[in-house]
Short mmCIF file of C-alpha atoms and ligand atoms in Angstrom, two decimals:
data_model
loop_
_atom_site.label_atom_id
_atom_site.label_comp_id
_atom_site.label_asym_id
_atom_site.label_seq_id
_atom_site.Cartn_x
_atom_site.Cartn_y
_atom_site.Cartn_z
CA UNK Q 1 -52.06 1.71 8.38
CA UNK Q 2 -52.27 1.29 4.73
CA UNK Q 3 -53.85 -1.77 3.28
CA UNK Q 4 -52.59 -1.26 -0.26
CA UNK Q 5 -49.52 -3.07 -1.21
CA UNK Q 6 -46.58 -1.56 -2.88
CA UNK Q 7 -45.88 -2.16 -6.49
CA UNK Q 8 -42.51 -3.00 -7.02
CA UNK Q 9 -41.69 -3.55 -10.83
CA UNK Q 10 -40.87 -7.13 -11.19
CA UNK Q 11 -38.95 -6.93 -14.33
CA UNK Q 12 -36.81 -4.02 -13.12
CA UNK Q 13 -36.36 -6.14 -9.82
CA UNK Q 14 -35.04 -8.97 -11.89
CA UNK Q 15 -32.66 -6.69 -13.96
CA UNK Q 16 -31.32 -5.30 -10.74
CA UNK Q 17 -30.50 -8.75 -9.39
CA UNK Q 18 -29.10 -9.77 -12.88
CA UNK Q 19 -27.00 -6.47 -12.99
CA UNK Q 20 -25.73 -7.20 -9.21
CA UNK Q 21 -24.44 -10.51 -10.26
CA UNK Q 22 -23.11 -9.82 -14.00
CA UNK Q 23 -21.63 -6.21 -13.61
CA UNK Q 24 -21.71 -5.55 -9.55
CA UNK Q 25 -19.94 -9.05 -8.73
CA UNK Q 26 -18.92 -10.44 -11.91
CA UNK Q 27 -19.23 -13.77 -10.30
CA UNK Q 28 -17.20 -16.35 -11.67
CA UNK Q 29 -18.05 -19.83 -12.67
CA UNK Q 30 -17.50 -22.05 -9.32
CA UNK Q 31 -17.37 -18.95 -7.06
CA UNK Q 32 -19.12 -19.10 -3.66
CA UNK Q 33 -21.14 -16.17 -2.76
CA UNK Q 34 -21.75 -14.84 0.52
CA UNK Q 35 -24.93 -12.37 0.43
CA UNK Q 36 -26.10 -10.21 3.47
CA UNK Q 37 -29.55 -8.54 3.40
CA UNK Q 38 -32.34 -7.39 5.41
CA UNK Q 39 -34.96 -10.14 5.83
CA UNK Q 40 -37.77 -7.83 3.80
CA UNK Q 41 -35.42 -8.11 0.85
CA UNK Q 42 -35.81 -11.64 0.19
CA UNK Q 43 -37.65 -11.20 -3.30
CA UNK Q 44 -34.51 -9.70 -4.34
CA UNK Q 45 -32.21 -12.08 -2.68
CA UNK Q 46 -34.12 -14.96 -4.52
CA UNK Q 47 -33.63 -13.27 -7.73
CA UNK Q 48 -29.92 -12.71 -6.99
CA UNK Q 49 -29.59 -16.40 -6.12
CA UNK Q 50 -31.40 -17.47 -9.49
CA UNK Q 51 -28.66 -15.36 -11.51
CA UNK Q 52 -25.84 -16.30 -9.28
CA UNK Q 53 -26.67 -20.10 -10.05
CA UNK Q 54 -27.31 -19.29 -13.79
CA UNK Q 55 -23.74 -17.91 -13.79
CA UNK Q 56 -22.15 -20.88 -12.30
CA UNK Q 57 -22.02 -20.11 -8.85
CA UNK Q 58 -20.73 -22.77 -6.05
CA UNK Q 59 -22.87 -22.04 -3.15
CA UNK Q 60 -24.80 -19.01 -2.42
CA UNK Q 61 -25.19 -18.44 1.37
CA UNK Q 62 -27.68 -15.88 2.38
CA UNK Q 63 -27.41 -14.26 5.90
CA UNK Q 64 -30.63 -12.03 6.63
CA UNK Q 65 -30.67 -9.33 9.34
CA UNK Q 66 -34.10 -8.28 10.94
CA UNK Q 67 -34.79 -4.83 12.44
CA UNK Q 68 -37.06 -6.27 15.19
CA UNK Q 69 -34.54 -8.46 16.19
CA UNK Q 70 -32.09 -5.59 16.58
CA UNK Q 71 -34.62 -3.72 18.65
CA UNK Q 72 -35.32 -6.77 20.80
CA UNK Q 73 -31.63 -6.40 22.10
CA UNK Q 74 -32.06 -2.89 22.89
CA UNK Q 75 -35.34 -3.44 24.69
CA UNK Q 76 -34.23 -6.64 26.41
CA UNK Q 77 -30.63 -7.61 26.18
CA UNK Q 78 -28.60 -7.48 29.66
CA UNK Q 79 -25.89 -4.47 29.81
CA UNK Q 80 -22.77 -7.02 29.18
CA UNK Q 81 -24.43 -7.72 25.73
CA UNK Q 82 -23.57 -4.20 24.28
CA UNK Q 83 -19.56 -4.87 24.62
CA UNK Q 84 -20.01 -7.91 22.77
CA UNK Q 85 -20.22 -8.82 18.94
CA UNK Q 86 -20.54 -12.03 16.87
CA UNK Q 87 -16.78 -12.25 16.31
CA UNK Q 88 -16.95 -16.05 15.06
CA UNK Q 89 -19.28 -14.69 12.30
CA UNK Q 90 -16.63 -12.27 10.96
CA UNK Q 91 -13.68 -14.79 11.13
CA UNK Q 92 -15.85 -16.95 9.29
CA UNK Q 93 -16.63 -14.29 6.80
CA UNK Q 94 -12.97 -13.44 6.65
CA UNK Q 95 -11.98 -17.20 6.02
CA UNK Q 96 -14.68 -17.36 3.34
CA UNK Q 97 -13.16 -14.36 1.48
CA UNK Q 98 -9.44 -15.75 1.96
CA UNK Q 99 -10.90 -18.72 -0.07
CA UNK Q 100 -12.21 -16.69 -2.98
CA UNK Q 101 -15.85 -16.31 -1.73
CA UNK Q 102 -17.52 -13.13 -3.32
CA UNK Q 103 -19.57 -10.70 -1.04
CA UNK Q 104 -22.83 -9.06 -2.07
CA UNK Q 105 -24.68 -6.73 0.47
CA UNK Q 106 -28.17 -5.45 0.03
CA UNK Q 107 -28.91 -2.38 1.91
CA UNK Q 108 -32.42 -1.15 2.83
CA UNK Q 109 -32.68 -1.11 6.46
CA UNK Q 110 -34.21 1.74 8.44
CA UNK Q 111 -31.66 4.41 8.67
CA UNK Q 112 -33.24 5.67 11.66
CA UNK Q 113 -33.73 2.39 13.68
CA UNK Q 114 -31.76 3.09 16.70
CA UNK Q 115 -32.54 6.98 16.76
CA UNK Q 116 -34.76 6.36 19.89
CA UNK Q 117 -32.27 4.11 21.56
CA UNK Q 118 -29.95 5.15 24.54
CA UNK Q 119 -26.81 6.62 22.51
CA UNK Q 120 -24.38 5.13 25.04
CA UNK Q 121 -25.47 1.59 24.40
CA UNK Q 122 -25.72 2.36 20.44
CA UNK Q 123 -22.01 3.50 20.65
CA UNK Q 124 -20.92 0.43 22.93
CA UNK Q 125 -22.59 -2.17 20.47
CA UNK Q 126 -21.26 -0.06 17.49
CA UNK Q 127 -17.49 0.07 18.69
CA UNK Q 128 -17.81 -3.76 19.74
CA UNK Q 129 -19.32 -4.58 16.28
CA UNK Q 130 -16.58 -2.48 14.54
CA UNK Q 131 -13.75 -4.15 16.24
CA UNK Q 132 -15.13 -7.74 15.76
CA UNK Q 133 -15.99 -7.04 11.94
CA UNK Q 134 -12.30 -5.84 11.52
CA UNK Q 135 -11.05 -9.13 9.71
CA UNK Q 136 -13.84 -9.15 7.37
CA UNK Q 137 -13.80 -5.18 6.69
CA UNK Q 138 -10.11 -5.36 5.95
CA UNK Q 139 -10.49 -8.05 3.33
CA UNK Q 140 -13.27 -5.93 1.83
CA UNK Q 141 -11.74 -2.31 1.92
CA UNK Q 142 -8.38 -4.23 0.82
CA UNK Q 143 -10.49 -5.49 -2.18
CA UNK Q 144 -9.28 -9.03 -2.00
CA UNK Q 145 -12.25 -10.29 -3.61
CA UNK Q 146 -15.13 -9.04 -5.89
CA UNK Q 147 -17.73 -7.51 -3.93
CA UNK Q 148 -20.79 -5.38 -4.46
CA UNK Q 149 -23.80 -3.40 -2.82
CA UNK Q 150 -27.31 -2.83 -4.12
CA UNK Q 151 -30.26 -1.54 -2.46
CA UNK Q 152 -33.58 -2.99 -1.73
CA UNK Q 153 -36.70 -0.38 -0.96
CA UNK Q 154 -37.23 -1.00 2.68
CA UNK Q 155 -40.63 0.34 3.87
CA UNK Q 156 -39.01 2.32 7.01
CA UNK Q 157 -36.46 3.96 4.56
CA UNK Q 158 -39.07 4.59 1.95
CA UNK Q 159 -41.08 6.47 4.50
CA UNK Q 160 -38.16 8.53 5.66
CA UNK Q 161 -37.24 9.42 1.92
CA UNK Q 162 -40.86 10.34 1.14
CA UNK Q 163 -42.50 11.43 4.46
CA UNK Q 164 -45.56 12.96 2.65
CA UNK Q 165 -46.63 9.89 0.55
CA UNK Q 166 -48.95 6.86 1.75
CA UNK Q 167 -46.49 4.10 2.79
CA UNK Q 168 -47.43 1.91 -0.50
CA UNK Q 169 -46.73 4.82 -2.94
CA UNK Q 170 -43.58 5.71 -1.05
CA UNK Q 171 -42.22 2.35 -1.54
CA UNK Q 172 -43.24 2.31 -5.20
CA UNK Q 173 -41.42 5.56 -5.31
CA UNK Q 174 -38.17 4.54 -3.86
CA UNK Q 175 -38.19 1.29 -5.99
CA UNK Q 176 -38.36 3.30 -9.11
CA UNK Q 177 -35.46 5.67 -7.90
CA UNK Q 178 -33.39 2.74 -7.04
CA UNK Q 179 -34.14 1.35 -10.28
CA UNK Q 180 -33.27 4.61 -12.27
CA UNK Q 181 -30.18 5.20 -10.15
CA UNK Q 182 -29.04 1.67 -10.47
CA UNK Q 183 -29.49 2.17 -14.41
CA UNK Q 184 -31.76 -0.89 -14.92
CA UNK Q 185 -34.66 1.13 -16.44
CA UNK Q 186 -33.61 0.25 -20.08
CA UNK Q 187 -33.79 -3.08 -21.65
CA UNK Q 188 -30.11 -4.00 -21.94
CA UNK Q 189 -29.01 -3.17 -18.17
CA UNK Q 190 -25.50 -4.78 -18.67
CA UNK Q 191 -24.62 -2.97 -21.73
CA UNK Q 192 -25.62 0.56 -20.12
CA UNK Q 193 -23.22 -0.26 -17.42
CA UNK Q 194 -20.31 -0.97 -19.86
CA UNK Q 195 -21.18 2.51 -21.16
CA UNK Q 196 -21.28 4.17 -17.87
CA UNK Q 197 -18.14 2.32 -16.87
CA UNK Q 198 -16.28 3.57 -19.81
CA UNK Q 199 -17.13 7.14 -18.95
CA UNK Q 200 -16.07 6.97 -15.39
CA UNK Q 201 -12.75 5.27 -17.02
CA UNK Q 202 -12.26 8.52 -19.06
CA UNK Q 203 -12.35 10.72 -15.94
CA UNK Q 204 -9.96 8.54 -13.85
CA UNK Q 205 -7.62 8.38 -16.69
CA UNK Q 206 -7.49 11.95 -17.20
CA UNK Q 207 -6.99 12.54 -13.19
CA UNK Q 208 -4.29 9.89 -13.01
CA UNK Q 209 -2.44 11.46 -16.21
CA UNK Q 210 -2.76 15.03 -14.38
CA UNK Q 211 -1.06 13.75 -11.13
CA UNK Q 212 -2.00 16.81 -9.06
CA UNK Q 213 -0.53 17.26 -5.61
CA UNK Q 214 -3.65 18.69 -4.07
CA UNK Q 215 -7.40 19.81 -4.91
CA UNK Q 216 -8.69 22.91 -3.75
CA UNK Q 217 -12.43 23.30 -3.03
CA UNK Q 218 -14.11 26.80 -2.96
CA UNK Q 219 -17.44 27.70 -2.45
CA UNK Q 220 -19.95 28.98 0.63
CA UNK Q 221 -18.10 28.56 3.84
CA UNK Q 222 -15.53 26.41 2.25
CA UNK Q 223 -11.97 26.95 1.35
CA UNK Q 224 -10.26 23.66 1.42
CA UNK Q 225 -7.20 22.27 0.02
CA UNK Q 226 -6.87 18.46 0.08
CA UNK Q 227 -3.48 17.15 -0.40
CA UNK Q 228 -3.42 13.72 -2.42
CA UNK Q 229 -1.40 11.01 -1.24
CA UNK Q 230 2.18 10.33 -2.70
CA UNK Q 231 1.53 7.61 -5.80
CA UNK Q 232 -2.29 8.05 -5.34
CA UNK Q 233 -4.60 6.66 -8.12
CA UNK Q 234 -8.04 7.84 -8.83
CA UNK Q 235 -10.67 5.04 -9.29
CA UNK Q 236 -14.37 4.69 -10.21
CA UNK Q 237 -16.77 2.36 -11.73
CA UNK Q 238 -15.27 -1.09 -12.68
CA UNK Q 239 -12.42 -1.98 -10.66
CA UNK Q 240 -10.03 -4.85 -10.49
CA UNK Q 241 -10.05 -7.12 -7.07
CA UNK Q 242 -6.84 -8.78 -5.89
CA UNK Q 243 -8.57 -12.06 -6.82
CA UNK Q 244 -8.15 -10.81 -10.63
CA UNK Q 245 -12.01 -10.28 -11.17
CA UNK Q 246 -13.12 -6.75 -12.34
CA UNK Q 247 -16.22 -5.96 -10.60
CA UNK Q 248 -18.48 -2.75 -9.76
CA UNK Q 249 -18.56 -2.50 -5.70
CA UNK Q 250 -21.33 0.09 -5.72
CA UNK Q 251 -24.54 0.09 -7.61
CA UNK Q 252 -25.39 2.91 -8.03
CA UNK Q 253 -22.03 4.58 -8.58
CA UNK Q 254 -21.48 8.07 -9.92
CA UNK Q 255 -18.27 8.85 -8.09
CA UNK Q 256 -14.59 8.76 -9.07
CA UNK Q 257 -12.30 8.65 -5.92
CA UNK Q 258 -8.87 8.66 -4.39
CA UNK Q 259 -6.87 8.67 -1.05
CA UNK Q 260 -6.07 12.12 0.35
CA UNK Q 261 -2.86 12.81 2.21
CA UNK Q 262 -3.46 12.36 6.07
CA UNK Q 263 -1.31 15.12 6.99
CA UNK Q 264 -1.89 17.56 4.15
CA UNK Q 265 -5.20 18.76 4.47
CA UNK Q 266 -5.69 22.60 5.21
CA UNK Q 267 -8.49 25.01 5.53
CA UNK Q 268 -12.35 24.91 6.42
CA UNK Q 269 -15.17 23.16 4.82
CA UNK Q 270 -18.91 23.12 5.34
CA UNK Q 271 -21.16 19.82 4.63
CA UNK Q 272 -23.74 20.53 1.97
CA UNK Q 273 -26.06 17.74 3.08
CA UNK Q 274 -27.03 16.42 6.38
CA UNK Q 275 -25.20 13.36 7.47
CA UNK Q 276 -27.10 10.30 8.70
CA UNK Q 277 -25.08 8.36 11.28
CA UNK Q 278 -26.46 5.52 13.17
CA UNK Q 279 -29.92 7.06 13.53
CA UNK Q 280 -28.67 10.46 14.25
CA UNK Q 281 -29.08 13.13 11.65
CA UNK Q 282 -26.04 15.30 11.86
CA UNK Q 283 -26.82 18.81 10.40
CA UNK Q 284 -24.79 21.79 9.22
CA UNK Q 285 -21.12 20.23 9.79
CA UNK Q 286 -18.51 22.64 9.50
CA UNK Q 287 -14.96 21.76 10.35
CA UNK Q 288 -11.43 23.19 9.99
CA UNK Q 289 -8.15 21.20 9.14
CA UNK Q 290 -4.59 21.93 10.36
CA UNK Q 291 -2.02 19.61 8.90
CA UNK Q 292 -4.36 17.08 7.86
CA UNK Q 293 -6.30 16.84 11.18
CA UNK Q 294 -9.68 18.42 12.33
CA UNK Q 295 -8.98 21.01 15.00
CA UNK Q 296 -12.44 22.54 15.24
CA UNK Q 297 -15.57 20.87 14.42
CA UNK Q 298 -19.37 22.04 14.78
CA UNK Q 299 -22.69 20.93 13.85
CA UNK Q 300 -26.30 22.73 14.35
CA UNK Q 301 -27.77 19.39 15.15
CA UNK Q 302 -26.24 16.13 16.62
CA UNK Q 303 -22.81 17.82 17.43
CA UNK Q 304 -22.35 15.45 20.46
CA UNK Q 305 -22.53 12.38 18.19
CA UNK Q 306 -20.07 14.16 15.66
CA UNK Q 307 -17.50 14.74 18.64
CA UNK Q 308 -17.97 11.17 19.51
CA UNK Q 309 -17.33 9.89 15.89
CA UNK Q 310 -14.11 12.54 15.88
CA UNK Q 311 -12.75 10.72 18.92
CA UNK Q 312 -13.28 7.06 17.78
CA UNK Q 313 -9.40 6.62 17.21
CA UNK Q 314 -6.32 8.38 16.14
CA UNK Q 315 -7.38 8.45 12.58
CA UNK Q 316 -10.87 9.54 12.77
CA UNK Q 317 -9.98 13.09 12.71
CA UNK Q 318 -8.20 12.56 9.24
CA UNK Q 319 -9.45 11.95 5.77
CA UNK Q 320 -9.34 8.59 4.01
CA UNK Q 321 -11.07 9.55 0.85
CA UNK Q 322 -11.81 12.49 -1.47
CA UNK Q 323 -14.46 11.93 -4.34
CA UNK Q 324 -15.83 14.05 -7.40
CA UNK Q 325 -19.35 13.69 -8.32
CA UNK Q 326 -21.08 16.05 -10.81
CA UNK Q 327 -24.15 17.89 -9.56
CA UNK Q 328 -25.82 16.81 -12.59
CA UNK Q 329 -25.74 13.05 -11.62
CA UNK Q 330 -29.17 11.50 -11.54
CA UNK Q 331 -29.25 11.05 -7.89
CA UNK Q 332 -28.14 14.57 -7.31
CA UNK Q 333 -30.98 16.01 -9.72
CA UNK Q 334 -33.64 13.86 -7.76
CA UNK Q 335 -32.92 16.18 -5.01
CA UNK Q 336 -33.70 13.71 -2.22
CA UNK Q 337 -32.06 12.92 0.79
CA UNK Q 338 -31.69 9.23 1.15
CA UNK Q 339 -30.21 8.87 4.59
CA UNK Q 340 -28.09 6.37 3.09
CA UNK Q 341 -24.34 6.62 2.09
CA UNK Q 342 -24.68 4.31 -1.15
CA UNK Q 343 -27.08 7.03 -2.40
CA UNK Q 344 -26.12 10.32 -0.85
CA UNK Q 345 -22.07 9.60 -1.69
CA UNK Q 346 -23.34 9.39 -5.26
CA UNK Q 347 -25.22 12.76 -5.31
CA UNK Q 348 -22.37 15.13 -4.45
CA UNK Q 349 -18.55 15.56 -4.05
CA UNK Q 350 -17.74 13.94 -0.60
CA UNK Q 351 -14.70 13.53 1.61
CA UNK Q 352 -14.42 10.55 4.04
CA UNK Q 353 -13.25 10.60 7.55
CA UNK Q 354 -11.18 7.63 8.54
CA UNK Q 355 -9.82 4.56 6.62
CA UNK Q 356 -8.26 4.82 3.32
CA UNK Q 357 -8.77 2.46 0.50
CA UNK Q 358 -5.27 0.67 -0.12
CA UNK Q 359 -6.31 0.00 -3.56
CA UNK Q 360 -6.14 3.95 -4.38
CA UNK Q 361 -2.47 3.87 -4.78
CA UNK Q 362 -0.32 2.87 -7.73
CA UNK Q 363 0.49 -0.88 -7.23
CA UNK Q 364 -1.50 -0.52 -4.07
CA UNK Q 365 -2.07 -4.35 -4.06
CA UNK Q 366 1.24 -5.16 -3.02
CA UNK Q 367 1.68 -2.34 -0.31
CA UNK Q 368 1.77 -2.98 3.32
CA UNK Q 369 0.24 -1.05 6.13
CA UNK Q 370 3.55 0.96 7.00
CA UNK Q 371 4.14 1.51 3.14
CA UNK Q 372 0.53 2.98 2.81
CA UNK Q 373 1.03 5.20 5.86
CA UNK Q 374 4.28 6.45 4.75
CA UNK Q 375 2.59 7.65 1.41
CA UNK Q 376 -0.04 9.37 3.40
CA UNK Q 377 -2.86 6.71 3.71
CA UNK Q 378 -4.86 7.02 6.85
CA UNK Q 379 -5.92 4.29 9.12
CA UNK Q 380 -8.93 4.20 11.33
CA UNK Q 381 -11.70 1.68 12.05
CA UNK Q 382 -14.39 4.20 10.77
CA UNK Q 383 -15.01 5.54 7.25
CA UNK Q 384 -17.59 7.97 7.21
CA UNK Q 385 -18.36 9.71 3.86
CA UNK Q 386 -20.07 13.33 4.14
CA UNK Q 387 -21.09 15.61 1.25
CA UNK Q 388 -19.40 18.74 0.47
CA UNK Q 389 -20.34 19.23 -3.20
CA UNK Q 390 -23.13 21.60 -4.50
CA UNK Q 391 -23.69 23.59 -7.76
CA UNK Q 392 -21.75 26.42 -6.01
CA UNK Q 393 -18.53 24.50 -5.76
CA UNK Q 394 -15.34 24.94 -7.91
CA UNK Q 395 -12.50 22.74 -7.70
CA UNK Q 396 -8.98 23.38 -8.92
CA UNK Q 397 -6.27 20.60 -9.47
CA UNK Q 398 -2.87 22.01 -8.19
CA UNK Q 399 0.23 20.68 -9.22
CA UNK Q 400 3.40 20.46 -7.52
CA UNK Q 401 4.81 23.63 -8.98
CA UNK Q 402 1.72 25.43 -7.97
CA UNK Q 403 0.28 25.46 -11.53
CA UNK Q 404 -3.54 25.20 -11.28
CA UNK Q 405 -5.93 23.39 -13.74
CA UNK Q 406 -9.97 23.89 -13.36
CA UNK Q 407 -11.46 20.61 -12.38
CA UNK Q 408 -14.93 21.52 -11.46
CA UNK Q 409 -16.93 24.77 -12.18
CA UNK Q 410 -20.28 25.42 -10.33
CA UNK Q 411 -20.62 21.49 -9.48
CA UNK Q 412 -19.67 20.32 -12.89
CA UNK Q 413 -16.62 18.89 -14.81
CA UNK Q 414 -14.82 22.00 -16.05
ZN1 ZN N 501 -17.09 7.76 -1.93
ZN1 ZN N 502 -16.40 6.21 1.16
#
């Protein structure tokens, strides 16, 4: 056990809190804030509260989770517990969002927390949780209010990302990596984010003007045509929530993304990074699509978990997102596997199984479920991103008349 304590730069931590409130949320005067975080992230939570109240927040309500409490359930709860979730809490969250409350999530838990637990109990608990969370999740994926995720360098997470370092150094390294990726290294982090958002905006403007009908990915083990949904819209960086607030949901964020057509994906694709899913590492995923549906799937490790995920519901075998991230992005250049979607999805081009973002349609705010489905938007209770990008991937944009435009060459914008 290390007796040294990790050094987390207090100035950069404060800047991260400031960026979360001013850029991530763009918290409005008088707006309430619901904040979820691991208990260990209290130093960041407290700085966020300060910046939120300075920005004129109404009431800031933190909900803290604890890995030890989660494990206590798996060690001691009666069997019925695993088909149960705190539905009242998510109903309350949904009500808070309906009343205009902003939402901020701090990630940083141990990604492998449940890896030693009985997989059946894990999957039952996660199913119950996923169903109960639905009212709150719908409002978040539907972008009803401004929301944001930022990261805290949790000890177990740091040890996983930097297995060869002593614990205190691992935490310091992860903290510094989070600060760099979150663009809070420089003096004026808020201005840095404005410049970054403008660059992402130039990409989405170009893609939206092209109106491709499909993207064609080629590379080692990959020949995949991803049809794009009718009336799809590319998004990235800053975006407008339905409550009229422009916010940055993910910090860090390097991706531009849109909605694929749930029935127009053909070919095969190989994952370029392992997928960490609820404590299981799924490695070397390879799948084949026919008419949008995964008809063959394999993995060199964690295949049983992958199959279970694909059987979650009707939409779990179809795509809900396709995203482009250049190989030169800072997170990709770190060469690290973060076991955390917020970071890993910003390291490489990726696709997501499951639920689509209704926001990724022209006029998406006013479309109902049936209209989204008619345009090719997928529906599912899961949304799982996995990485298919590398420095060897080429992507062509394909127009409806078959004309092709280079979009990516060897992992970079063409
Ligand atoms: Zn994404
Ligand atoms: Zn995603």
